[in-house]
Coordinates of C-alpha atoms in Angstrom, one line a residue:
M24 CA 6.9 -177.7 3.8
T25 CA 7.8 -179.3 6.6
N26 CA 9.3 -182.5 6.1
V27 CA 8.7 -185.1 8.7
E28 CA 11.1 -187.9 8.4
S29 CA 10.4 -191.3 10.1
V30 CA 13.3 -193.5 11.6
V31 CA 13.6 -196.7 11.4
L32 CA 15.8 -199.4 12.7
T33 CA 16.6 -203.1 11.8
Q34 CA 17.9 -205.4 14.2
R35 CA 18.5 -209.4 12.7
W36 CA 19.2 -212.1 15.6
T37 CA 20.2 -215.4 15.2
V38 CA 20.2 -217.7 18.1
S39 CA 21.5 -221.0 17.3
N40 CA 21.1 -224.3 18.4
F41 CA 17.8 -223.0 19.6
D42 CA 15.8 -226.4 19.5
S43 CA 17.8 -227.5 22.6
L44 CA 17.1 -224.0 24.3
L45 CA 13.4 -224.4 23.4
K46 CA 13.1 -227.8 25.4
L47 CA 15.4 -226.7 28.2
S48 CA 14.9 -223.0 29.4
Q49 CA 13.5 -222.3 32.6
P50 CA 10.9 -219.8 33.1
G51 CA 12.6 -216.3 33.6
S52 CA 16.2 -217.3 31.6
C53 CA 16.6 -214.5 29.2
L54 CA 18.8 -214.3 26.1
R55 CA 19.8 -210.5 24.9
S56 CA 21.1 -209.3 21.7
T57 CA 23.5 -206.6 21.4
V58 CA 22.1 -202.9 21.7
F59 CA 21.4 -200.9 18.7
K60 CA 20.2 -197.3 18.2
D61 CA 20.2 -194.5 15.4
D62 CA 22.1 -191.1 15.5
A63 CA 18.7 -189.4 14.2
V64 CA 17.2 -190.2 17.9
P65 CA 20.4 -190.2 20.3
E66 CA 18.6 -189.9 23.2
A67 CA 17.3 -193.6 22.9
C68 CA 19.1 -197.4 22.4
W69 CA 17.2 -200.5 21.8
Q70 CA 17.6 -204.1 22.7
L71 CA 15.8 -207.2 21.8
C72 CA 14.8 -210.0 25.0
L73 CA 14.0 -213.5 24.1
Y74 CA 13.0 -216.0 26.6
P75 CA 13.1 -219.5 25.1
G76 CA 10.9 -220.8 28.3
G77 CA 8.5 -217.8 28.8
K78 CA 9.1 -215.0 31.1
R79 CA 7.3 -216.2 34.3
E80 CA 5.9 -219.4 35.4
E81 CA 2.3 -218.5 34.3
N82 CA 4.1 -218.4 30.5
A83 CA 5.6 -221.8 30.7
N84 CA 5.3 -223.6 27.4
N85 CA 5.4 -220.5 25.6
V86 CA 7.9 -218.1 24.5
S87 CA 8.1 -214.6 25.3
L88 CA 10.3 -211.7 23.0
F89 CA 10.1 -208.2 24.2
L90 CA 11.4 -205.1 22.5
K91 CA 13.4 -202.9 25.2
M92 CA 14.3 -199.3 25.0
S93 CA 16.7 -197.5 27.3
A94 CA 17.7 -194.0 27.9
T95 CA 21.3 -193.1 27.0
S96 CA 21.4 -190.9 29.8
P97 CA 20.4 -192.2 33.7
S98 CA 19.1 -188.8 34.4
K99 CA 16.9 -188.2 31.3
E100 CA 13.2 -189.0 31.0
V101 CA 12.8 -190.1 27.2
V102 CA 9.2 -191.1 25.9
L103 CA 8.9 -192.4 22.2
K104 CA 5.9 -193.5 20.4
A105 CA 7.1 -196.8 18.2
E106 CA 5.4 -199.3 15.6
Y107 CA 7.5 -202.5 16.2
R108 CA 7.3 -205.8 13.7
F109 CA 9.1 -209.0 15.1
Y110 CA 9.3 -211.7 12.4
F111 CA 11.0 -215.1 12.7
L112 CA 12.6 -215.9 9.3
D113 CA 12.8 -219.6 7.8
D114 CA 16.1 -220.9 5.5
N115 CA 14.6 -218.4 2.8
D116 CA 14.4 -215.7 4.6
E117 CA 10.6 -215.8 4.6
P118 CA 8.4 -215.1 7.9
K119 CA 6.9 -218.0 9.5
F120 CA 5.5 -215.9 12.4
S121 CA 5.0 -211.9 12.5
N122 CA 3.4 -209.7 14.8
V123 CA 2.9 -205.8 14.4
N124 CA 2.2 -203.6 17.5
V125 CA 2.5 -199.5 18.6
G126 CA 3.5 -198.9 21.8
E127 CA 4.8 -195.8 23.7
F128 CA 7.8 -196.8 25.4
H129 CA 8.6 -194.3 28.5
A130 CA 12.1 -194.6 29.9
K131 CA 12.0 -193.0 33.3
P132 CA 14.8 -192.8 36.0
P133 CA 15.9 -194.0 37.8
K134 CA 15.1 -197.4 36.0
G135 CA 15.5 -195.6 32.7
G136 CA 14.0 -198.8 30.4
H137 CA 10.7 -199.5 29.2
S138 CA 9.7 -202.8 27.3
W139 CA 7.1 -203.4 24.9
G140 CA 6.3 -207.2 23.5
L141 CA 4.9 -210.5 23.6
R142 CA 4.3 -213.0 26.8
N143 CA 2.9 -215.8 25.2
I144 CA 4.0 -217.1 21.8
P145 CA 3.1 -220.6 21.2
T146 CA 5.7 -223.2 21.3
T147 CA 4.4 -225.0 18.3
K148 CA 5.0 -221.6 16.1
V149 CA 8.0 -221.0 17.1
Q150 CA 9.7 -224.8 16.6
N151 CA 8.0 -224.5 12.8
S152 CA 10.1 -221.1 12.3
I153 CA 13.6 -223.2 13.4
R154 CA 16.0 -223.7 10.7
Q155 CA 17.5 -226.6 9.3
D156 CA 20.4 -225.7 11.0
K157 CA 18.7 -225.6 14.2
S158 CA 18.8 -222.0 14.9
L159 CA 16.1 -219.1 15.6
V160 CA 16.3 -215.9 13.3
I161 CA 14.7 -212.8 14.6
S162 CA 14.3 -209.8 12.7
C163 CA 12.8 -206.6 14.3
H164 CA 11.7 -203.4 12.3
I165 CA 10.9 -200.0 14.3
E166 CA 9.7 -197.2 12.9
L167 CA 9.3 -193.7 14.9
I168 CA 8.8 -190.0 14.4
P169 CA 11.8 -187.8 15.9
D170 CA 10.9 -184.6 18.1
V171 CA 8.7 -183.0 15.4
S172 CA 9.3 -179.4 17.6
K173 CA 12.5 -179.4 15.9
V174 CA 11.7 -179.9 12.3
P175 CA 11.8 -176.4 10.6
C176 CA 9.4 -175.5 8.1
K177 CA 11.0 -174.3 4.8
R178 CA 9.9 -172.3 1.8
V179 CA 10.4 -174.9 -1.3
P180 CA 9.7 -173.3 -4.9
I181 CA 6.6 -174.7 -6.5
T182 CA 7.2 -176.1 -9.9
P183 CA 3.8 -175.4 -11.7
S184 CA 2.2 -177.7 -14.7
L185 CA 0.4 -176.8 -17.5
K186 CA -2.9 -178.6 -17.6
L187 CA -3.5 -179.2 -21.2
P188 CA -6.2 -181.3 -22.3
T189 CA -5.1 -184.7 -23.8
T190 CA -6.5 -187.9 -25.0
A191 CA -5.1 -191.3 -25.0
V192 CA -3.8 -192.6 -28.1
P193 CA -2.2 -196.0 -29.1
T194 CA 1.4 -195.9 -29.2
S195 CA 1.1 -197.7 -32.9
F196 CA -1.2 -194.6 -34.1
V197 CA 1.9 -192.2 -33.4
E198 CA 4.2 -194.4 -34.8
R199 CA 2.3 -195.0 -38.0
E200 CA 1.8 -191.0 -37.8
I201 CA 5.8 -190.5 -37.8
R202 CA 6.1 -193.2 -40.5
M203 CA 4.0 -191.6 -43.0
F204 CA 6.2 -188.6 -42.5
D205 CA 9.7 -190.1 -42.4
N206 CA 8.8 -192.2 -45.6
M207 CA 7.2 -189.3 -47.5
E208 CA 4.2 -191.4 -48.7
G209 CA 1.5 -189.7 -50.3
T210 CA 2.8 -186.4 -49.7
D211 CA 2.1 -183.4 -52.0
M212 CA 3.6 -180.2 -50.3
T213 CA 7.6 -179.2 -49.9
I214 CA 8.1 -177.0 -47.1
L215 CA 12.0 -175.5 -47.5
A216 CA 13.5 -174.5 -44.0
G217 CA 16.3 -172.6 -43.3
P218 CA 18.4 -169.1 -43.9
V219 CA 18.7 -168.2 -47.6
G220 CA 22.1 -168.7 -48.4
G221 CA 22.6 -170.6 -45.5
E222 CA 21.9 -174.5 -44.7
R223 CA 18.5 -175.5 -45.8
E224 CA 16.2 -178.9 -45.5
A225 CA 13.4 -179.6 -47.3
F226 CA 10.9 -181.5 -45.8
Q227 CA 7.6 -183.0 -47.4
V228 CA 4.2 -183.0 -45.9
H229 CA 1.1 -183.8 -46.3
T230 CA -1.1 -180.5 -46.6
Y231 CA -4.1 -181.8 -45.0
K232 CA -1.6 -182.0 -41.6
L233 CA -0.6 -178.4 -42.0
R234 CA -4.2 -177.2 -42.6
A235 CA -5.7 -179.5 -39.5
H236 CA -3.3 -177.9 -36.9
S237 CA -2.5 -174.7 -38.0
D238 CA -5.1 -171.8 -38.8
V239 CA -2.1 -169.8 -40.7
F240 CA -1.6 -172.7 -42.8
Q241 CA -5.4 -173.5 -43.0
M242 CA -5.3 -169.8 -44.7
M243 CA -2.6 -170.0 -46.5
L244 CA -3.5 -173.1 -48.5
S245 CA -7.3 -172.9 -48.9
H246 CA -6.6 -170.2 -51.3
D247 CA -6.0 -171.6 -55.1
N248 CA -4.2 -168.2 -56.1
M249 CA -1.8 -168.4 -53.3
R250 CA 2.0 -169.0 -54.3
E251 CA 2.5 -172.0 -52.2
V252 CA -0.7 -173.6 -53.2
R253 CA 0.6 -173.0 -57.1
D254 CA 4.3 -174.1 -56.2
K255 CA 3.7 -177.0 -53.9
Q256 CA 6.2 -175.3 -51.6
I257 CA 5.9 -173.4 -48.6
D258 CA 9.1 -171.3 -48.1
I259 CA 10.5 -170.9 -44.2
N260 CA 13.3 -168.8 -44.0
D261 CA 13.2 -167.4 -40.7
F262 CA 13.6 -170.1 -38.6
S263 CA 16.3 -173.1 -38.4
P264 CA 15.8 -176.8 -40.2
G265 CA 15.8 -178.0 -36.4
A266 CA 12.7 -175.7 -35.3
V267 CA 10.8 -176.4 -38.4
R268 CA 11.2 -180.4 -38.1
A269 CA 10.4 -179.8 -34.1
M270 CA 7.0 -178.2 -35.4
I271 CA 6.5 -180.7 -38.1
E272 CA 6.9 -183.6 -35.9
F273 CA 4.9 -182.2 -33.3
I274 CA 2.2 -181.8 -36.1
Y275 CA 2.4 -185.5 -36.8
S276 CA 2.6 -187.0 -33.5
G277 CA 1.1 -184.7 -31.0
G278 CA 4.4 -184.1 -28.8
I279 CA 7.8 -182.6 -28.9
R280 CA 10.3 -185.6 -30.0
T281 CA 13.4 -183.6 -30.2
E282 CA 16.0 -182.7 -27.2
F283 CA 16.6 -178.7 -27.2
D284 CA 18.2 -176.3 -24.9
V285 CA 16.6 -173.1 -24.0
Y286 CA 17.5 -171.0 -27.1
Q287 CA 16.6 -173.6 -29.3
A288 CA 13.3 -173.8 -27.5
T289 CA 13.1 -170.3 -28.2
D290 CA 12.9 -171.0 -32.0
V291 CA 9.9 -173.3 -31.8
M292 CA 8.3 -171.6 -29.3
Q293 CA 8.2 -168.3 -31.8
I294 CA 7.5 -170.5 -34.8
A295 CA 4.4 -171.9 -32.7
E296 CA 3.3 -168.1 -32.6
K297 CA 4.0 -167.3 -36.2
Y298 CA 2.0 -170.5 -37.4
Q299 CA -0.4 -170.3 -34.2
I300 CA 0.0 -173.9 -33.0
L301 CA -0.4 -172.5 -29.7
A302 CA -0.5 -176.5 -28.5
L303 CA 3.0 -176.6 -29.5
K304 CA 4.1 -173.4 -27.5
S305 CA 2.5 -174.7 -24.3
S306 CA 4.4 -178.2 -24.7
C307 CA 7.5 -176.1 -24.9
E308 CA 6.7 -174.2 -21.9
Q309 CA 6.4 -177.2 -20.1
S310 CA 9.8 -178.8 -21.0
L311 CA 11.4 -175.7 -19.9
L312 CA 9.5 -175.8 -16.6
D313 CA 10.8 -179.6 -16.2
R314 CA 14.4 -178.6 -16.8
L315 CA 14.5 -175.1 -15.1
S316 CA 18.0 -175.2 -13.3
V317 CA 20.0 -172.1 -11.6
N318 CA 22.2 -172.6 -15.3
N319 CA 19.3 -171.6 -17.5
V320 CA 16.5 -169.6 -15.2
L321 CA 17.8 -166.2 -16.5
D322 CA 17.8 -167.3 -19.7
C323 CA 14.2 -169.1 -19.2
I324 CA 13.1 -165.4 -17.6
T325 CA 13.8 -163.7 -20.7
Q326 CA 12.5 -166.0 -23.1
A327 CA 9.0 -165.7 -20.7
E328 CA 8.7 -162.0 -21.2
K329 CA 9.4 -162.3 -24.3
F330 CA 6.4 -164.6 -25.4
N331 CA 4.1 -163.5 -22.7
T332 CA 4.2 -167.3 -20.7
D333 CA 3.1 -166.4 -17.5
V334 CA 3.3 -169.7 -16.1
L335 CA 7.2 -170.0 -16.7
Y336 CA 7.7 -166.7 -15.9
D337 CA 6.2 -167.0 -12.2
A338 CA 8.2 -170.2 -11.7
C339 CA 11.1 -168.7 -12.7
I340 CA 10.7 -165.8 -10.4
D341 CA 9.4 -168.6 -7.3
F342 CA 12.7 -170.7 -8.5
S343 CA 15.2 -167.7 -8.5
S344 CA 14.4 -165.8 -5.1
S345 CA 15.7 -168.8 -2.7
R346 CA 18.6 -169.6 -5.0
L347 CA 19.9 -165.7 -5.7
L348 CA 23.5 -166.0 -4.8
K349 CA 23.9 -169.5 -6.1
I350 CA 22.3 -168.2 -9.4
V351 CA 24.9 -165.0 -9.2
K352 CA 27.8 -167.6 -8.6
I353 CA 27.2 -170.0 -11.2
N354 CA 26.5 -167.1 -13.8
R355 CA 29.5 -165.1 -12.8
K356 CA 31.7 -168.0 -13.8
M357 CA 30.0 -169.0 -16.8
S358 CA 29.9 -165.5 -18.0
L359 CA 26.4 -165.9 -18.9
V360 CA 24.6 -162.5 -17.2
S361 CA 26.0 -160.2 -19.7
N362 CA 24.2 -161.9 -22.6
Q363 CA 20.6 -161.2 -20.7
S364 CA 20.7 -157.9 -22.7
H365 CA 16.7 -157.9 -22.7
I366 CA 16.5 -157.7 -18.9
T367 CA 19.7 -155.6 -17.9
K368 CA 19.0 -153.0 -20.5
S369 CA 15.2 -152.5 -19.7
H370 CA 15.4 -152.8 -16.1
L371 CA 18.8 -151.8 -14.5
P372 CA 20.3 -148.2 -14.1
G373 CA 22.6 -147.2 -16.8
G374 CA 26.2 -147.0 -16.6
P375 CA 29.2 -149.6 -16.6
Q376 CA 28.9 -152.4 -14.0
S377 CA 30.7 -155.9 -13.5
T378 CA 29.5 -159.1 -14.2
S379 CA 28.6 -159.9 -10.4
D380 CA 26.8 -156.3 -10.0
H381 CA 24.5 -157.0 -13.2
A382 CA 23.5 -160.7 -12.0
T383 CA 22.5 -159.4 -8.5
A384 CA 20.7 -156.3 -9.8
C385 CA 18.9 -158.5 -12.6
M386 CA 17.5 -160.8 -9.8
E387 CA 16.5 -158.4 -6.9
Q388 CA 14.9 -156.4 -9.7
L389 CA 13.1 -159.4 -10.8
C390 CA 12.0 -160.5 -7.3
Q391 CA 10.5 -157.0 -6.8
R392 CA 8.8 -156.9 -9.6
D393 CA 6.9 -160.1 -8.4
A394 CA 6.0 -158.1 -5.4
H395 CA 4.9 -155.4 -7.6
P396 CA 3.5 -157.0 -10.8
S397 CA 2.0 -153.8 -11.8
D398 CA 5.4 -152.9 -13.2
R399 CA 5.6 -155.7 -15.5
P400 CA 4.4 -154.6 -19.0
A401 CA 0.8 -155.8 -19.8
S402 CA 0.3 -158.3 -22.9
E403 CA -1.6 -157.3 -25.6
D404 CA -4.7 -157.9 -24.6
G405 CA -4.1 -155.1 -22.0
Q406 CA -4.5 -157.6 -19.1
R407 CA -2.1 -159.5 -17.4
Q408 CA -3.0 -161.7 -14.9
R409 CA -0.5 -162.8 -12.1
R410 CA -0.3 -166.1 -10.2
L411 CA -0.2 -166.4 -6.3
S412 CA 2.4 -169.0 -5.1
T413 CA 0.9 -170.9 -2.3
H414 CA 3.3 -172.4 0.4

């Protein structure tokens, strides 16, 4: 990306007792504002020049207003193209008169200055802009682009987004669905969640909701001889109550309603895979994409490999390739790299290594694998399609 930013300068100038100046000033009599400039364009400075009686005899009965650009160095030639706006502001700071122009300002030695502006502003228009205290307030806005030849092009990571087909649903519809779940109205099934012997939580749900959104639940609950159908209870002891709640809330609302970290998201992605709720898995992946940072990118890579989430994996590689040293530094401080056993054991040479060495080798290996996608294990269908990032 080449990030070209425009420079905007403003000058507010108040001229007191302007009603008398308007009546008594001779053509050629000039008032000048203070000089102003911007550090982003050090070679030029600006000044407003106001002629209450007109700039020349032929401009009598008019007001002339000019914007002058001068080179800061008397020996330097400066050429700038700028849009400049003039406003006369009333007592409420509302413009009573305005004018917009674009001009090429060319300051050439030895004179070193160049002006653009208005020669003939009708006196009546200016009189209508004079404030109650007899002053005239002029506001000038200048917009220009600095030397673009000095603006570097930088590589920026692409943050991909999963394109999930969606349909707009009224908020009241979703709220009613969630209310049915929270109030347990008309429920006919219990889901008992959590490890046996640990903290467990019971959720009262509607069978038809489970069957509608999960092929696994559909098969499980469509046969009368299944234990779950007879007992009207589904025992889920391999996932936490939080992951089960997230799955149920998604079934009822169509979205993820709870904030969770990378590891909690992993549980939700895993339960989504087990019960074949692919939209929930994609929503988890998008949530991780939105929160990708130097603090969690290694964890996200691990989970992306574990669950074959290509978009998340590619985003992690793209994100980390330009932030390698920062990721190593942060993970050294937080002592998180030692937890990346899935990556370090699978891809790093044997032998003891320091935490810093682990992080550096891990990220370098991942970046190399991005350049050689054939090194990455294929998915179950035997073919892994790789995305190419565009910069």
